[in-house]
Amino acid sequence: MRASTRRNGNFTFVIPEKIGSKLLKKHANVSKQVHGIYTRPTKRWILLVFFGLILPNIAMIVPRQTDNGKIDVVVIDAGHGGHDPGNLGTGRYSKKEKDVALATALLLGKYISENIEGVKVIYTRTDDRFLELYERTAIANREHADLFISIHCNSGPRSAYGAETFVMGLAREDANLEVSKRENSVIFLEDNYEQNYEGFDPNSPVSNMANTIAQRAYLDQSIEYATLVQNQFKGRVQRRDRGVKQSVLYVLDYTFMPSVLVELGFLTNRSEEDFLITTNGQELMASAMFRAFRDYKNHRDAVSDGIKVDQPQQTIEEVIAVDQSTIEEPEPSVPSFTVQIAVSSSLKELVPQNFRGLDGVSYYKEGRLYKYTYGEYSSLKDAEVAKNEAREAGFEDAYIIAFLGEEKISVSEAERLLQ
Ligand SMILES: [Zn+2]
């Protein structure tokens, strides 16, 4: 598979024979139904190629007349919204992923508008509303964005933390499957998803092959911006760098421009949630993405002006590496209480409907078991109230446990430390 790029932004695609014939077959059926006319086999073949293969690709890829290869239009996408809250974090705050994503997205757009002349900033949402994934990508495609930035927050075991940025995945990687499932899962909440996401199956690595071919040309630039973002997070905001990763994500596969999905950090980790929930934390993360944008734009604009820029090209393999190193986080010296409500050998999604309506469920892992907890409190008294709530909800065996940082300690030890 090769894709060559010319400076004016037009692309020539060489479709591998195998995929080409597969696509042809797929479109052949459609064309038969649509046209219903008799043509001699060779002519029909030409028609099929044009209507089935060439036309859709032209429609997708041809940039607007004014496109000069410069970065003039950026679409900023705050993840989730409305009845889709995203992840709920530790449950200690009323703010959820959708709120942190929106606040940070608006700040990023503000910094770009105020500091860089001539860049059009477009948001997919500016308030707490539900948007389907295809609407987000449609906005970016319609506006001919030069860069698409989707902003999210991660969830995971309470010990997981750090920031990571995703670019379009060419192949499914197991390590990133959880993020892929979670950030795509809204598709299944949407009405008529089969109709709107025809051909996109988040669980199938080959379903979006056609888009992958088109998008391949944008991957290098996506990686360039993603790398700048991660360097800023790490160098200037002292976040743990989980790296640039690839995943099969709808909003990245269906935007026909360089596009990234930023996971600012884990709201399920207490220290990271404490940071991301504050205006200061959001300002720091937004300004990091802003500086990365400014550097990216300077570089891309210079390239389109024909200025030779000395910047060693990193290969995908060099950039995309899952960061396995662990960075020790200082343990907080204040204990906390929570209510253990259930144990399971499989990981359930942390949504109220999975926990008899309880909002604010988190989990920790012990051995092979996932242990689900409800709420998090600095006093035993508050934890008692939560325990009673959990029991009333039907978790009759709910009981209080205590933590010091990520370490489980006895309730009496926690009480002693509090004195
Ligand atoms: Zn998300």
PDB file of C-alpha atoms in Angstrom, residues 44-307:
ATOM      1  CA  ARG A  44     -20.152  -1.791 -16.815  1.00  0.00           C
ATOM      2  CA  TRP A  45     -16.816  -2.475 -15.220  1.00  0.00           C
ATOM      3  CA  ILE A  46     -15.685   1.077 -15.973  1.00  0.00           C
ATOM      4  CA  LEU A  47     -18.924   2.476 -14.584  1.00  0.00           C
ATOM      5  CA  LEU A  48     -18.557   0.417 -11.461  1.00  0.00           C
ATOM      6  CA  VAL A  49     -15.040   1.591 -10.908  1.00  0.00           C
ATOM      7  CA  PHE A  50     -16.086   5.191 -11.355  1.00  0.00           C
ATOM      8  CA  PHE A  51     -19.227   5.209  -9.251  1.00  0.00           C
ATOM      9  CA  GLY A  52     -18.073   2.613  -6.801  1.00  0.00           C
ATOM     10  CA  LEU A  53     -14.487   3.512  -6.174  1.00  0.00           C
ATOM     11  CA  ILE A  54     -13.319   6.735  -7.704  1.00  0.00           C
ATOM     12  CA  LEU A  55     -16.275   9.018  -7.051  1.00  0.00           C
ATOM     13  CA  PRO A  56     -16.596   8.382  -3.307  1.00  0.00           C
ATOM     14  CA  ASN A  57     -12.872   8.843  -2.896  1.00  0.00           C
ATOM     15  CA  ILE A  58     -12.849  12.100  -4.830  1.00  0.00           C
ATOM     16  CA  ALA A  59     -15.701  13.361  -2.709  1.00  0.00           C
ATOM     17  CA  MET A  60     -13.843  12.380   0.425  1.00  0.00           C
ATOM     18  CA  ILE A  61     -10.381  13.539  -0.341  1.00  0.00           C
ATOM     19  CA  VAL A  62     -10.395  16.544  -2.643  1.00  0.00           C
ATOM     20  CA  PRO A  63      -9.573  19.483  -0.419  1.00  0.00           C
ATOM     21  CA  ARG A  64     -11.292  22.839  -0.697  1.00  0.00           C
ATOM     22  CA  GLN A  65     -10.095  25.162  -3.448  1.00  0.00           C
ATOM     23  CA  THR A  66      -8.318  27.463  -1.046  1.00  0.00           C
ATOM     24  CA  ASP A  67      -6.364  24.742   0.681  1.00  0.00           C
ATOM     25  CA  ASN A  68      -2.762  25.779   0.620  1.00  0.00           C
ATOM     26  CA  GLY A  69      -1.379  23.096   2.886  1.00  0.00           C
ATOM     27  CA  LYS A  70      -1.344  25.508   5.801  1.00  0.00           C
ATOM     28  CA  ILE A  71      -3.068  25.052   9.112  1.00  0.00           C
ATOM     29  CA  ASP A  72      -5.957  27.525   8.975  1.00  0.00           C
ATOM     30  CA  VAL A  73      -8.904  25.559  10.353  1.00  0.00           C
ATOM     31  CA  VAL A  74      -8.932  23.485  13.517  1.00  0.00           C
ATOM     32  CA  VAL A  75     -11.911  21.524  14.810  1.00  0.00           C
ATOM     33  CA  ILE A  76     -11.888  20.910  18.562  1.00  0.00           C
ATOM     34  CA  ASP A  77     -14.105  18.101  19.778  1.00  0.00           C
ATOM     35  CA  ALA A  78     -15.029  17.857  23.450  1.00  0.00           C
ATOM     36  CA  GLY A  79     -15.779  14.170  24.016  1.00  0.00           C
ATOM     37  CA  HIS A  80     -19.199  12.912  25.159  1.00  0.00           C
ATOM     38  CA  GLY A  81     -21.902  15.326  26.413  1.00  0.00           C
ATOM     39  CA  GLY A  82     -25.584  15.391  27.322  1.00  0.00           C
ATOM     40  CA  HIS A  83     -26.866  11.967  28.348  1.00  0.00           C
ATOM     41  CA  ASP A  84     -23.430  10.478  27.624  1.00  0.00           C
ATOM     42  CA  PRO A  85     -21.311  11.545  30.619  1.00  0.00           C
ATOM     43  CA  GLY A  86     -18.189   9.644  29.595  1.00  0.00           C
ATOM     44  CA  ASN A  87     -16.452   8.139  32.591  1.00  0.00           C
ATOM     45  CA  LEU A  88     -17.562   9.167  36.057  1.00  0.00           C
ATOM     46  CA  GLY A  89     -14.160   9.319  37.735  1.00  0.00           C
ATOM     47  CA  THR A  90     -13.790   8.352  41.381  1.00  0.00           C
ATOM     48  CA  GLY A  91     -17.249   9.633  42.211  1.00  0.00           C
ATOM     49  CA  ARG A  92     -15.972  12.269  44.621  1.00  0.00           C
ATOM     50  CA  TYR A  93     -16.911  15.126  42.287  1.00  0.00           C
ATOM     51  CA  SER A  94     -20.065  15.991  40.405  1.00  0.00           C
ATOM     52  CA  LYS A  95     -17.944  16.756  37.334  1.00  0.00           C
ATOM     53  CA  LYS A  96     -17.506  13.924  34.883  1.00  0.00           C
ATOM     54  CA  GLU A  97     -15.420  13.283  31.794  1.00  0.00           C
ATOM     55  CA  LYS A  98     -17.783  15.281  29.568  1.00  0.00           C
ATOM     56  CA  ASP A  99     -17.334  18.377  31.796  1.00  0.00           C
ATOM     57  CA  VAL A 100     -13.534  18.227  31.967  1.00  0.00           C
ATOM     58  CA  ALA A 101     -13.353  17.606  28.208  1.00  0.00           C
ATOM     59  CA  LEU A 102     -15.614  20.567  27.415  1.00  0.00           C
ATOM     60  CA  ALA A 103     -13.859  23.016  29.745  1.00  0.00           C
ATOM     61  CA  THR A 104     -10.440  22.055  28.380  1.00  0.00           C
ATOM     62  CA  ALA A 105     -11.632  22.146  24.756  1.00  0.00           C
ATOM     63  CA  LEU A 106     -13.037  25.662  25.180  1.00  0.00           C
ATOM     64  CA  LEU A 107      -9.795  26.852  26.778  1.00  0.00           C
ATOM     65  CA  LEU A 108      -7.714  25.389  23.960  1.00  0.00           C
ATOM     66  CA  GLY A 109      -9.877  27.132  21.359  1.00  0.00           C
ATOM     67  CA  LYS A 110      -9.683  30.390  23.283  1.00  0.00           C
ATOM     68  CA  TYR A 111      -5.877  30.271  23.452  1.00  0.00           C
ATOM     69  CA  ILE A 112      -5.622  29.578  19.723  1.00  0.00           C
ATOM     70  CA  SER A 113      -8.077  32.358  18.780  1.00  0.00           C
ATOM     71  CA  GLU A 114      -6.415  34.885  21.043  1.00  0.00           C
ATOM     72  CA  ASN A 115      -2.827  34.113  20.167  1.00  0.00           C
ATOM     73  CA  ILE A 116      -2.662  32.953  16.564  1.00  0.00           C
ATOM     74  CA  GLU A 117      -4.022  35.188  13.857  1.00  0.00           C
ATOM     75  CA  GLY A 118      -5.963  33.763  10.950  1.00  0.00           C
ATOM     76  CA  VAL A 119      -6.872  30.396  12.419  1.00  0.00           C
ATOM     77  CA  LYS A 120     -10.543  29.478  12.385  1.00  0.00           C
ATOM     78  CA  VAL A 121     -11.515  27.533  15.501  1.00  0.00           C
ATOM     79  CA  ILE A 122     -14.615  25.366  15.264  1.00  0.00           C
ATOM     80  CA  TYR A 123     -16.044  23.386  18.162  1.00  0.00           C
ATOM     81  CA  THR A 124     -18.218  20.320  17.779  1.00  0.00           C
ATOM     82  CA  ARG A 125     -20.019  21.411  20.943  1.00  0.00           C
ATOM     83  CA  THR A 126     -19.783  24.434  23.236  1.00  0.00           C
ATOM     84  CA  ASP A 127     -22.258  23.264  25.853  1.00  0.00           C
ATOM     85  CA  ASP A 128     -23.454  20.107  27.552  1.00  0.00           C
ATOM     86  CA  ARG A 129     -25.225  18.411  24.683  1.00  0.00           C
ATOM     87  CA  PHE A 130     -25.252  14.966  23.160  1.00  0.00           C
ATOM     88  CA  LEU A 131     -23.643  14.601  19.770  1.00  0.00           C
ATOM     89  CA  GLU A 132     -23.382  11.374  17.862  1.00  0.00           C
ATOM     90  CA  LEU A 133     -19.922  10.396  16.709  1.00  0.00           C
ATOM     91  CA  TYR A 134     -20.778  10.722  13.027  1.00  0.00           C
ATOM     92  CA  GLU A 135     -21.964  14.292  13.630  1.00  0.00           C
ATOM     93  CA  ARG A 136     -18.565  15.156  15.078  1.00  0.00           C
ATOM     94  CA  THR A 137     -16.685  13.805  12.075  1.00  0.00           C
ATOM     95  CA  ALA A 138     -19.205  15.396   9.688  1.00  0.00           C
ATOM     96  CA  ILE A 139     -18.472  18.830  11.164  1.00  0.00           C
ATOM     97  CA  ALA A 140     -14.733  18.374  10.678  1.00  0.00           C
ATOM     98  CA  ASN A 141     -15.129  17.081   7.111  1.00  0.00           C
ATOM     99  CA  ARG A 142     -17.649  19.751   6.111  1.00  0.00           C
ATOM    100  CA  GLU A 143     -15.461  22.547   7.479  1.00  0.00           C
ATOM    101  CA  HIS A 144     -12.385  21.102   5.736  1.00  0.00           C
ATOM    102  CA  ALA A 145     -10.459  21.179   8.971  1.00  0.00           C
ATOM    103  CA  ASP A 146      -6.690  20.997   8.739  1.00  0.00           C
ATOM    104  CA  LEU A 147      -6.511  19.345  12.138  1.00  0.00           C
ATOM    105  CA  PHE A 148      -9.061  17.562  14.318  1.00  0.00           C
ATOM    106  CA  ILE A 149      -8.453  17.369  18.071  1.00  0.00           C
ATOM    107  CA  SER A 150     -10.772  15.224  20.179  1.00  0.00           C
ATOM    108  CA  ILE A 151     -10.429  15.651  23.950  1.00  0.00           C
ATOM    109  CA  HIS A 152     -11.232  12.922  26.474  1.00  0.00           C
ATOM    110  CA  CYS A 153     -10.307  11.618  29.921  1.00  0.00           C
ATOM    111  CA  ASN A 154      -9.316   8.064  30.660  1.00  0.00           C
ATOM    112  CA  SER A 155     -10.627   5.543  33.158  1.00  0.00           C
ATOM    113  CA  GLY A 156      -9.049   2.404  34.514  1.00  0.00           C
ATOM    114  CA  PRO A 157      -7.767   0.795  37.679  1.00  0.00           C
ATOM    115  CA  ARG A 158      -7.286   3.373  40.415  1.00  0.00           C
ATOM    116  CA  SER A 159      -3.503   3.133  40.166  1.00  0.00           C
ATOM    117  CA  ALA A 160      -3.380   3.990  36.438  1.00  0.00           C
ATOM    118  CA  TYR A 161      -2.468   7.559  35.557  1.00  0.00           C
ATOM    119  CA  GLY A 162      -0.848   9.674  32.869  1.00  0.00           C
ATOM    120  CA  ALA A 163      -1.705  11.288  29.550  1.00  0.00           C
ATOM    121  CA  GLU A 164      -1.738   9.619  26.154  1.00  0.00           C
ATOM    122  CA  THR A 165      -2.610  10.661  22.621  1.00  0.00           C
ATOM    123  CA  PHE A 166      -4.113   8.382  20.006  1.00  0.00           C
ATOM    124  CA  VAL A 167      -3.740   8.429  16.272  1.00  0.00           C
ATOM    125  CA  MET A 168      -5.635   6.276  13.835  1.00  0.00           C
ATOM    126  CA  GLY A 169      -4.858   2.608  14.153  1.00  0.00           C
ATOM    127  CA  LEU A 170      -3.969   0.580  11.110  1.00  0.00           C
ATOM    128  CA  ALA A 171      -4.204  -2.639  13.003  1.00  0.00           C
ATOM    129  CA  ARG A 172      -5.909  -3.491  16.197  1.00  0.00           C
ATOM    130  CA  GLU A 173      -3.584  -3.642  19.130  1.00  0.00           C
ATOM    131  CA  ASP A 174      -4.756  -5.478  22.185  1.00  0.00           C
ATOM    132  CA  ALA A 175      -3.169  -3.010  24.565  1.00  0.00           C
ATOM    133  CA  ASN A 176      -5.439  -0.239  23.318  1.00  0.00           C
ATOM    134  CA  LEU A 177      -8.600  -2.275  22.991  1.00  0.00           C
ATOM    135  CA  GLU A 178     -10.108  -0.930  26.198  1.00  0.00           C
ATOM    136  CA  VAL A 179      -9.826   2.702  25.086  1.00  0.00           C
ATOM    137  CA  SER A 180     -11.157   1.750  21.679  1.00  0.00           C
ATOM    138  CA  LYS A 181     -14.176   0.000  23.199  1.00  0.00           C
ATOM    139  CA  ARG A 182     -14.898   2.826  25.593  1.00  0.00           C
ATOM    140  CA  GLU A 183     -14.556   5.768  23.254  1.00  0.00           C
ATOM    141  CA  ASN A 184     -16.482   4.002  20.497  1.00  0.00           C
ATOM    142  CA  SER A 185     -19.129   2.596  22.810  1.00  0.00           C
ATOM    143  CA  VAL A 186     -21.390   5.618  22.455  1.00  0.00           C
ATOM    144  CA  ILE A 187     -22.227   4.301  19.003  1.00  0.00           C
ATOM    145  CA  PHE A 188     -24.340   1.649  20.656  1.00  0.00           C
ATOM    146  CA  LEU A 189     -26.180   4.262  22.734  1.00  0.00           C
ATOM    147  CA  GLU A 190     -27.250   6.094  19.631  1.00  0.00           C
ATOM    148  CA  ASP A 191     -30.516   5.483  17.853  1.00  0.00           C
ATOM    149  CA  ASN A 192     -30.280   3.853  14.432  1.00  0.00           C
ATOM    150  CA  TYR A 193     -26.613   3.173  14.871  1.00  0.00           C
ATOM    151  CA  GLU A 194     -26.652   0.458  12.228  1.00  0.00           C
ATOM    152  CA  GLN A 195     -27.809   2.995   9.696  1.00  0.00           C
ATOM    153  CA  ASN A 196     -25.449   5.773  10.731  1.00  0.00           C
ATOM    154  CA  TYR A 197     -22.375   3.622  11.116  1.00  0.00           C
ATOM    155  CA  GLU A 198     -22.855   1.416   8.124  1.00  0.00           C
ATOM    156  CA  GLY A 199     -19.656  -0.463   7.627  1.00  0.00           C
ATOM    157  CA  PHE A 200     -18.021   0.580  10.876  1.00  0.00           C
ATOM    158  CA  ASP A 201     -17.805  -2.191  13.387  1.00  0.00           C
ATOM    159  CA  PRO A 202     -15.640  -1.150  16.339  1.00  0.00           C
ATOM    160  CA  ASN A 203     -14.971  -4.806  17.007  1.00  0.00           C
ATOM    161  CA  SER A 204     -13.698  -5.581  13.549  1.00  0.00           C
ATOM    162  CA  PRO A 205     -10.245  -4.452  12.480  1.00  0.00           C
ATOM    163  CA  VAL A 206     -10.969  -4.762   8.773  1.00  0.00           C
ATOM    164  CA  SER A 207     -14.369  -3.107   8.527  1.00  0.00           C
ATOM    165  CA  ASN A 208     -12.951   0.330   7.915  1.00  0.00           C
ATOM    166  CA  MET A 209     -10.227  -0.650   5.500  1.00  0.00           C
ATOM    167  CA  ALA A 210     -11.354   1.786   2.801  1.00  0.00           C
ATOM    168  CA  ASN A 211     -11.037   4.696   5.171  1.00  0.00           C
ATOM    169  CA  THR A 212      -7.760   3.433   6.423  1.00  0.00           C
ATOM    170  CA  ILE A 213      -6.317   3.687   2.931  1.00  0.00           C
ATOM    171  CA  ALA A 214      -7.474   7.276   2.596  1.00  0.00           C
ATOM    172  CA  GLN A 215      -6.292   8.158   6.048  1.00  0.00           C
ATOM    173  CA  ARG A 216      -2.863   6.620   5.724  1.00  0.00           C
ATOM    174  CA  ALA A 217      -1.591   9.814   4.125  1.00  0.00           C
ATOM    175  CA  TYR A 218      -2.603  11.839   7.149  1.00  0.00           C
ATOM    176  CA  LEU A 219      -1.054   9.533   9.688  1.00  0.00           C
ATOM    177  CA  ASP A 220       2.411  11.079   9.659  1.00  0.00           C
ATOM    178  CA  GLN A 221       0.997  14.514  10.417  1.00  0.00           C
ATOM    179  CA  SER A 222      -1.283  13.131  13.110  1.00  0.00           C
ATOM    180  CA  ILE A 223       1.755  11.564  14.743  1.00  0.00           C
ATOM    181  CA  GLU A 224       3.660  14.831  14.452  1.00  0.00           C
ATOM    182  CA  TYR A 225       1.003  16.755  16.379  1.00  0.00           C
ATOM    183  CA  ALA A 226       0.424  13.920  18.852  1.00  0.00           C
ATOM    184  CA  THR A 227       4.141  13.793  19.644  1.00  0.00           C
ATOM    185  CA  LEU A 228       4.283  17.549  20.231  1.00  0.00           C
ATOM    186  CA  VAL A 229       1.297  17.269  22.582  1.00  0.00           C
ATOM    187  CA  GLN A 230       2.845  14.457  24.605  1.00  0.00           C
ATOM    188  CA  ASN A 231       6.179  16.306  24.831  1.00  0.00           C
ATOM    189  CA  GLN A 232       4.360  19.357  26.163  1.00  0.00           C
ATOM    190  CA  PHE A 233       2.394  17.327  28.709  1.00  0.00           C
ATOM    191  CA  LYS A 234       5.573  15.690  29.924  1.00  0.00           C
ATOM    192  CA  GLY A 235       8.034  18.570  29.743  1.00  0.00           C
ATOM    193  CA  ARG A 236       5.891  21.521  30.719  1.00  0.00           C
ATOM    194  CA  VAL A 237       3.049  20.132  32.806  1.00  0.00           C
ATOM    195  CA  GLN A 238       4.935  17.232  34.434  1.00  0.00           C
ATOM    196  CA  ARG A 239       2.346  14.670  33.443  1.00  0.00           C
ATOM    197  CA  ARG A 240       3.277  11.047  33.151  1.00  0.00           C
ATOM    198  CA  ASP A 241       3.833  10.368  29.447  1.00  0.00           C
ATOM    199  CA  ARG A 242       2.004   7.231  28.333  1.00  0.00           C
ATOM    200  CA  GLY A 243       3.021   7.942  24.778  1.00  0.00           C
ATOM    201  CA  VAL A 244       1.509   8.234  21.327  1.00  0.00           C
ATOM    202  CA  LYS A 245      -0.603   5.197  20.546  1.00  0.00           C
ATOM    203  CA  GLN A 246      -2.668   3.789  17.746  1.00  0.00           C
ATOM    204  CA  SER A 247      -6.216   2.624  18.106  1.00  0.00           C
ATOM    205  CA  VAL A 248      -9.238   2.010  15.935  1.00  0.00           C
ATOM    206  CA  LEU A 249     -11.410   4.955  16.917  1.00  0.00           C
ATOM    207  CA  TYR A 250     -14.364   6.119  14.888  1.00  0.00           C
ATOM    208  CA  VAL A 251     -13.638   9.845  15.195  1.00  0.00           C
ATOM    209  CA  LEU A 252     -10.108   9.288  13.912  1.00  0.00           C
ATOM    210  CA  ASP A 253     -11.031   6.896  11.112  1.00  0.00           C
ATOM    211  CA  TYR A 254     -13.803   9.034   9.684  1.00  0.00           C
ATOM    212  CA  THR A 255     -12.149  12.434   9.741  1.00  0.00           C
ATOM    213  CA  PHE A 256     -10.346  13.063   6.477  1.00  0.00           C
ATOM    214  CA  MET A 257      -7.504  15.143   7.832  1.00  0.00           C
ATOM    215  CA  PRO A 258      -4.781  14.712  10.437  1.00  0.00           C
ATOM    216  CA  SER A 259      -6.603  13.871  13.647  1.00  0.00           C
ATOM    217  CA  VAL A 260      -5.769  12.956  17.229  1.00  0.00           C
ATOM    218  CA  LEU A 261      -7.665  11.863  20.316  1.00  0.00           C
ATOM    219  CA  VAL A 262      -6.114  13.152  23.534  1.00  0.00           C
ATOM    220  CA  GLU A 263      -6.715  11.347  26.824  1.00  0.00           C
ATOM    221  CA  LEU A 264      -5.797  14.062  29.334  1.00  0.00           C
ATOM    222  CA  GLY A 265      -5.457  11.669  32.238  1.00  0.00           C
ATOM    223  CA  PHE A 266      -7.350   9.198  34.415  1.00  0.00           C
ATOM    224  CA  LEU A 267     -10.327  10.529  36.339  1.00  0.00           C
ATOM    225  CA  THR A 268     -10.360   7.190  38.173  1.00  0.00           C
ATOM    226  CA  ASN A 269      -7.030   8.095  39.770  1.00  0.00           C
ATOM    227  CA  ARG A 270      -7.509  10.399  42.713  1.00  0.00           C
ATOM    228  CA  SER A 271      -4.486  12.675  42.286  1.00  0.00           C
ATOM    229  CA  GLU A 272      -5.027  12.968  38.569  1.00  0.00           C
ATOM    230  CA  GLU A 273      -8.723  13.674  39.006  1.00  0.00           C
ATOM    231  CA  ASP A 274      -7.905  16.295  41.657  1.00  0.00           C
ATOM    232  CA  PHE A 275      -5.667  17.963  39.088  1.00  0.00           C
ATOM    233  CA  LEU A 276      -7.882  17.690  35.994  1.00  0.00           C
ATOM    234  CA  ILE A 277     -11.039  18.803  37.761  1.00  0.00           C
ATOM    235  CA  THR A 278      -9.560  22.213  38.642  1.00  0.00           C
ATOM    236  CA  THR A 279      -9.564  25.241  36.357  1.00  0.00           C
ATOM    237  CA  ASN A 280      -5.821  25.468  36.859  1.00  0.00           C
ATOM    238  CA  GLY A 281      -5.278  21.889  35.720  1.00  0.00           C
ATOM    239  CA  GLN A 282      -7.487  22.438  32.683  1.00  0.00           C
ATOM    240  CA  GLU A 283      -5.609  25.641  31.823  1.00  0.00           C
ATOM    241  CA  LEU A 284      -2.278  23.847  32.028  1.00  0.00           C
ATOM    242  CA  MET A 285      -3.443  20.979  29.802  1.00  0.00           C
ATOM    243  CA  ALA A 286      -5.081  23.348  27.295  1.00  0.00           C
ATOM    244  CA  SER A 287      -1.995  25.553  27.116  1.00  0.00           C
ATOM    245  CA  ALA A 288       0.165  22.475  26.500  1.00  0.00           C
ATOM    246  CA  MET A 289      -2.049  21.487  23.555  1.00  0.00           C
ATOM    247  CA  PHE A 290      -1.994  25.114  22.419  1.00  0.00           C
ATOM    248  CA  ARG A 291       1.824  25.290  22.355  1.00  0.00           C
ATOM    249  CA  ALA A 292       1.910  21.989  20.496  1.00  0.00           C
ATOM    250  CA  PHE A 293      -0.574  23.435  17.990  1.00  0.00           C
ATOM    251  CA  ARG A 294       1.499  26.594  17.517  1.00  0.00           C
ATOM    252  CA  ASP A 295       4.663  24.546  16.874  1.00  0.00           C
ATOM    253  CA  TYR A 296       2.804  22.175  14.567  1.00  0.00           C
ATOM    254  CA  LYS A 297       1.332  25.060  12.569  1.00  0.00           C
ATOM    255  CA  ASN A 298       4.696  26.833  12.293  1.00  0.00           C
ATOM    256  CA  HIS A 299       6.270  23.674  10.958  1.00  0.00           C
ATOM    257  CA  ARG A 300       3.475  22.720   8.537  1.00  0.00           C
ATOM    258  CA  ASP A 301       3.157  26.283   7.222  1.00  0.00           C
ATOM    259  CA  ALA A 302       6.902  26.450   6.630  1.00  0.00           C
ATOM    260  CA  VAL A 303       6.799  23.141   4.764  1.00  0.00           C
ATOM    261  CA  SER A 304       3.962  24.390   2.554  1.00  0.00           C
ATOM    262  CA  ASP A 305       5.966  27.558   1.819  1.00  0.00           C
ATOM    263  CA  GLY A 306       8.718  25.321   0.549  1.00  0.00           C
ATOM    264  CA  ILE A 307      11.042  26.181   3.404  1.00  0.00           C
TER     265      ILE A 307
END
